[in-house]
Amino acid sequence: MDQAWNKLIKCLDQITDNFKEFNYDLHPGVTDKKIVSLEQTIKKQFPDDFKAFYKIHNGENNHGAGIMKGEEFLSMERILEEWNVWKELLDNNSFYDDEDEAFISDPDTGIKPDWWNPAWIPFTYDGNGNHICIDLDPTEEGKYGQIIRIWHDEAVRELLADSFTEWINEFVEQLENDEFVYSDDYGVLVHKSDLEEWEGN
């Protein structure tokens, strides 16, 4: 994870050199005590690679530029905040229709068909209720610690990577290949293909 962070920061610094409006502010690494506390709350253990990444930097200041594909990289404290939002909705039976039928998602293979699962732990936030999560309760076809995309108002549940290591390495590679740029209009990092699509609209 040291290598992943070194590459990530190098890429972010390059973006900062090219786009003065872009800035990022990383927190120091999280302590073992805080990791254990969060694990006790969610009643699951994080994979070692995920914990190792957070021990180097515990997310970003939420006033930053969204370093994770244009989304806020959540600190452990912010993870708990966002998790609690979903948990309260679940506990209040918000994921049921007027006929008392549970909302069912449309998941990729390996992901449970829940609308939200307490073991889907968000580590990014796009500001609109959507997250990239680490999945600590996959189906038998899935892998513990796989990375998934969830939407608050769409049924799609997309498998992004089999592990956090795979996901972060893929993102760093995209940065190294200049696939992400800073958008003045949106104030975040944007994949070039998405930017072209948005500007086309």
Short mmCIF file of C-alpha atoms in Angstrom, two decimals:
data_model
loop_
_atom_site.label_atom_id
_atom_site.label_comp_id
_atom_site.label_asym_id
_atom_site.label_seq_id
_atom_site.Cartn_x
_atom_site.Cartn_y
_atom_site.Cartn_z
CA MET A 1 0.00 0.00 0.00
CA ASP A 2 2.99 2.32 0.45
CA GLN A 3 3.72 1.96 -3.25
CA ALA A 4 0.10 2.61 -4.18
CA TRP A 5 0.01 5.77 -2.08
CA ASN A 6 3.34 6.99 -3.45
CA LYS A 7 2.08 6.61 -7.01
CA LEU A 8 -1.31 8.14 -6.18
CA ILE A 9 0.21 11.21 -4.54
CA LYS A 10 2.65 11.65 -7.40
CA CYS A 11 -0.28 11.68 -9.84
CA LEU A 12 -2.31 14.06 -7.69
CA ASP A 13 0.66 16.42 -7.42
CA GLN A 14 0.99 16.39 -11.21
CA ILE A 15 -2.69 17.31 -11.54
CA THR A 16 -2.13 20.11 -9.01
CA ASP A 17 0.74 21.42 -11.13
CA ASN A 18 -1.47 21.45 -14.22
CA PHE A 19 -4.65 22.72 -12.57
CA LYS A 20 -4.02 25.27 -9.82
CA GLU A 21 -7.65 25.11 -8.71
CA PHE A 22 -7.22 21.45 -7.80
CA ASN A 23 -6.07 20.78 -4.26
CA TYR A 24 -6.29 17.92 -1.86
CA ASP A 25 -5.85 17.56 1.86
CA LEU A 26 -5.16 14.11 3.30
CA HIS A 27 -5.56 13.15 6.94
CA PRO A 28 -2.78 11.28 8.76
CA GLY A 29 -3.12 7.51 9.00
CA VAL A 30 -5.83 5.96 11.12
CA THR A 31 -4.97 4.19 14.35
CA ASP A 32 -5.56 0.50 15.02
CA LYS A 33 -7.92 1.53 17.81
CA LYS A 34 -10.19 3.43 15.42
CA ILE A 35 -10.18 0.57 12.92
CA VAL A 36 -11.18 -1.91 15.60
CA SER A 37 -13.88 0.44 16.87
CA LEU A 38 -15.44 0.71 13.41
CA GLU A 39 -15.16 -3.04 12.85
CA GLN A 40 -17.00 -3.63 16.11
CA THR A 41 -19.78 -1.27 15.02
CA ILE A 42 -20.28 -2.86 11.60
CA LYS A 43 -19.67 -6.36 13.03
CA LYS A 44 -17.24 -7.20 10.22
CA GLN A 45 -13.49 -7.10 9.75
CA PHE A 46 -11.85 -5.16 6.95
CA PRO A 47 -9.38 -6.95 4.66
CA ASP A 48 -5.71 -6.33 5.43
CA ASP A 49 -5.07 -4.30 2.25
CA PHE A 50 -7.91 -1.91 3.07
CA LYS A 51 -6.63 -1.38 6.62
CA ALA A 52 -3.06 -0.92 5.40
CA PHE A 53 -4.18 1.79 2.98
CA TYR A 54 -6.00 3.68 5.73
CA LYS A 55 -3.06 3.40 8.12
CA ILE A 56 -1.11 5.62 5.72
CA HIS A 57 -3.85 8.21 5.13
CA ASN A 58 -7.24 8.22 6.81
CA GLY A 59 -9.22 9.74 3.96
CA GLU A 60 -9.31 13.34 2.83
CA ASN A 61 -10.70 16.52 4.24
CA ASN A 62 -14.28 16.57 2.97
CA HIS A 63 -13.74 20.07 1.59
CA GLY A 64 -11.16 18.68 -0.81
CA ALA A 65 -11.45 17.96 -4.50
CA GLY A 66 -12.61 14.36 -4.36
CA ILE A 67 -9.45 12.40 -5.04
CA MET A 68 -11.13 9.02 -5.62
CA LYS A 69 -12.41 9.30 -9.18
CA GLY A 70 -13.92 12.67 -8.34
CA GLU A 71 -15.52 11.45 -5.14
CA GLU A 72 -14.65 12.19 -1.53
CA PHE A 73 -12.26 9.63 -0.08
CA LEU A 74 -13.99 9.02 3.24
CA SER A 75 -12.10 8.96 6.51
CA MET A 76 -13.04 6.25 8.98
CA GLU A 77 -15.11 8.86 10.80
CA ARG A 78 -16.92 9.80 7.61
CA ILE A 79 -17.39 6.12 6.74
CA LEU A 80 -19.29 5.73 10.01
CA GLU A 81 -21.39 8.82 9.28
CA GLU A 82 -22.45 7.61 5.85
CA TRP A 83 -22.95 4.04 7.07
CA ASN A 84 -25.22 5.35 9.82
CA VAL A 85 -27.34 7.21 7.25
CA TRP A 86 -28.01 3.96 5.39
CA LYS A 87 -28.42 1.96 8.61
CA GLU A 88 -31.07 4.36 9.88
CA LEU A 89 -32.97 4.05 6.59
CA LEU A 90 -32.76 0.26 6.84
CA ASP A 91 -33.92 0.22 10.46
CA ASN A 92 -36.84 2.49 9.56
CA ASN A 93 -37.95 0.08 6.81
CA SER A 94 -37.33 2.72 4.15
CA PHE A 95 -36.39 0.11 1.57
CA TYR A 96 -39.97 -1.17 1.21
CA ASP A 97 -42.69 -0.16 -1.25
CA ASP A 98 -46.30 0.74 -0.48
CA GLU A 99 -47.24 -2.94 -0.55
CA ASP A 100 -44.62 -3.77 2.06
CA GLU A 101 -42.39 -5.52 -0.46
CA ALA A 102 -38.66 -5.10 0.02
CA PHE A 103 -36.76 -3.22 -2.68
CA ILE A 104 -34.65 -5.62 -4.72
CA SER A 105 -31.51 -4.49 -6.50
CA ASP A 106 -30.15 -5.65 -9.85
CA PRO A 107 -26.68 -6.87 -8.87
CA ASP A 108 -23.75 -8.23 -10.79
CA THR A 109 -22.76 -11.82 -10.04
CA GLY A 110 -21.27 -12.14 -6.57
CA ILE A 111 -23.34 -9.32 -5.04
CA LYS A 112 -26.45 -9.91 -2.95
CA PRO A 113 -29.74 -8.52 -4.33
CA ASP A 114 -30.30 -6.20 -1.37
CA TRP A 115 -31.08 -2.53 -1.85
CA TRP A 116 -28.51 -1.92 0.87
CA ASN A 117 -26.63 -4.33 3.07
CA PRO A 118 -25.03 -3.28 6.40
CA ALA A 119 -21.85 -5.02 5.25
CA TRP A 120 -21.54 -2.75 2.21
CA ILE A 121 -19.17 -0.20 3.69
CA PRO A 122 -18.87 3.09 1.77
CA PHE A 123 -15.39 4.55 1.33
CA THR A 124 -16.23 7.17 -1.30
CA TYR A 125 -19.10 9.65 -1.53
CA ASP A 126 -20.20 11.60 -4.58
CA GLY A 127 -22.25 14.18 -2.66
CA ASN A 128 -25.53 12.83 -4.06
CA GLY A 129 -26.13 9.75 -1.92
CA ASN A 130 -24.05 7.30 -3.97
CA HIS A 131 -20.95 5.37 -2.99
CA ILE A 132 -18.21 2.98 -3.89
CA CYS A 133 -18.23 0.33 -1.16
CA ILE A 134 -16.17 -2.55 0.09
CA ASP A 135 -18.47 -5.58 0.21
CA LEU A 136 -18.02 -7.68 3.35
CA ASP A 137 -21.01 -9.92 2.68
CA PRO A 138 -20.75 -11.29 -0.87
CA THR A 139 -22.60 -14.27 -2.29
CA GLU A 140 -20.84 -17.62 -2.71
CA GLU A 141 -19.80 -16.51 -6.20
CA GLY A 142 -18.29 -13.29 -4.89
CA LYS A 143 -15.16 -12.47 -2.91
CA TYR A 144 -14.93 -11.02 0.58
CA GLY A 145 -13.68 -7.46 0.23
CA GLN A 146 -14.77 -7.00 -3.37
CA ILE A 147 -15.46 -3.45 -4.48
CA ILE A 148 -18.95 -2.49 -5.63
CA ARG A 149 -20.87 0.60 -6.77
CA ILE A 150 -24.23 1.39 -5.18
CA TRP A 151 -26.78 4.06 -6.09
CA HIS A 152 -29.43 5.44 -3.76
CA ASP A 153 -32.08 5.72 -6.48
CA GLU A 154 -31.12 3.04 -9.02
CA ALA A 155 -31.20 -0.74 -8.68
CA VAL A 156 -27.84 -1.37 -10.36
CA ARG A 157 -25.18 -2.87 -8.08
CA GLU A 158 -21.98 -3.08 -10.08
CA LEU A 159 -18.91 -5.18 -9.33
CA LEU A 160 -15.87 -2.94 -9.85
CA ALA A 161 -13.01 -5.14 -8.63
CA ASP A 162 -12.38 -8.37 -6.75
CA SER A 163 -10.35 -6.60 -4.05
CA PHE A 164 -9.36 -3.16 -2.83
CA THR A 165 -5.82 -3.72 -4.07
CA GLU A 166 -7.10 -4.43 -7.57
CA TRP A 167 -9.36 -1.38 -7.49
CA ILE A 168 -6.78 1.13 -6.24
CA ASN A 169 -4.08 -0.16 -8.59
CA GLU A 170 -6.47 0.17 -11.54
CA PHE A 171 -7.30 3.75 -10.52
CA VAL A 172 -3.64 4.69 -10.14
CA GLU A 173 -2.94 3.22 -13.58
CA GLN A 174 -5.76 5.35 -15.02
CA LEU A 175 -4.22 8.43 -13.42
CA GLU A 176 -0.79 7.55 -14.78
CA ASN A 177 -2.33 7.24 -18.24
CA ASP A 178 -3.88 10.72 -17.91
CA GLU A 179 -7.41 9.34 -18.11
CA PHE A 180 -8.61 11.73 -15.40
CA VAL A 181 -8.55 15.51 -15.61
CA TYR A 182 -9.68 18.27 -13.32
CA SER A 183 -12.93 19.95 -14.35
CA ASP A 184 -13.32 23.64 -13.48
CA ASP A 185 -17.06 23.34 -14.09
CA TYR A 186 -17.57 20.48 -11.64
CA GLY A 187 -14.66 21.14 -9.27
CA VAL A 188 -13.58 17.47 -9.18
CA LEU A 189 -11.54 14.92 -11.06
CA VAL A 190 -13.45 13.58 -14.05
CA HIS A 191 -12.69 10.72 -16.40
CA LYS A 192 -12.10 12.10 -19.88
CA SER A 193 -14.82 9.91 -21.39
CA ASP A 194 -17.37 11.21 -18.86
CA LEU A 195 -16.30 14.80 -19.43
CA GLU A 196 -16.76 14.44 -23.17
CA GLU A 197 -20.21 12.95 -22.60
CA TRP A 198 -21.25 15.73 -20.20
CA GLU A 199 -19.95 18.47 -22.48
CA GLY A 200 -21.79 16.81 -25.37
CA ASN A 201 -25.03 17.25 -23.47
#
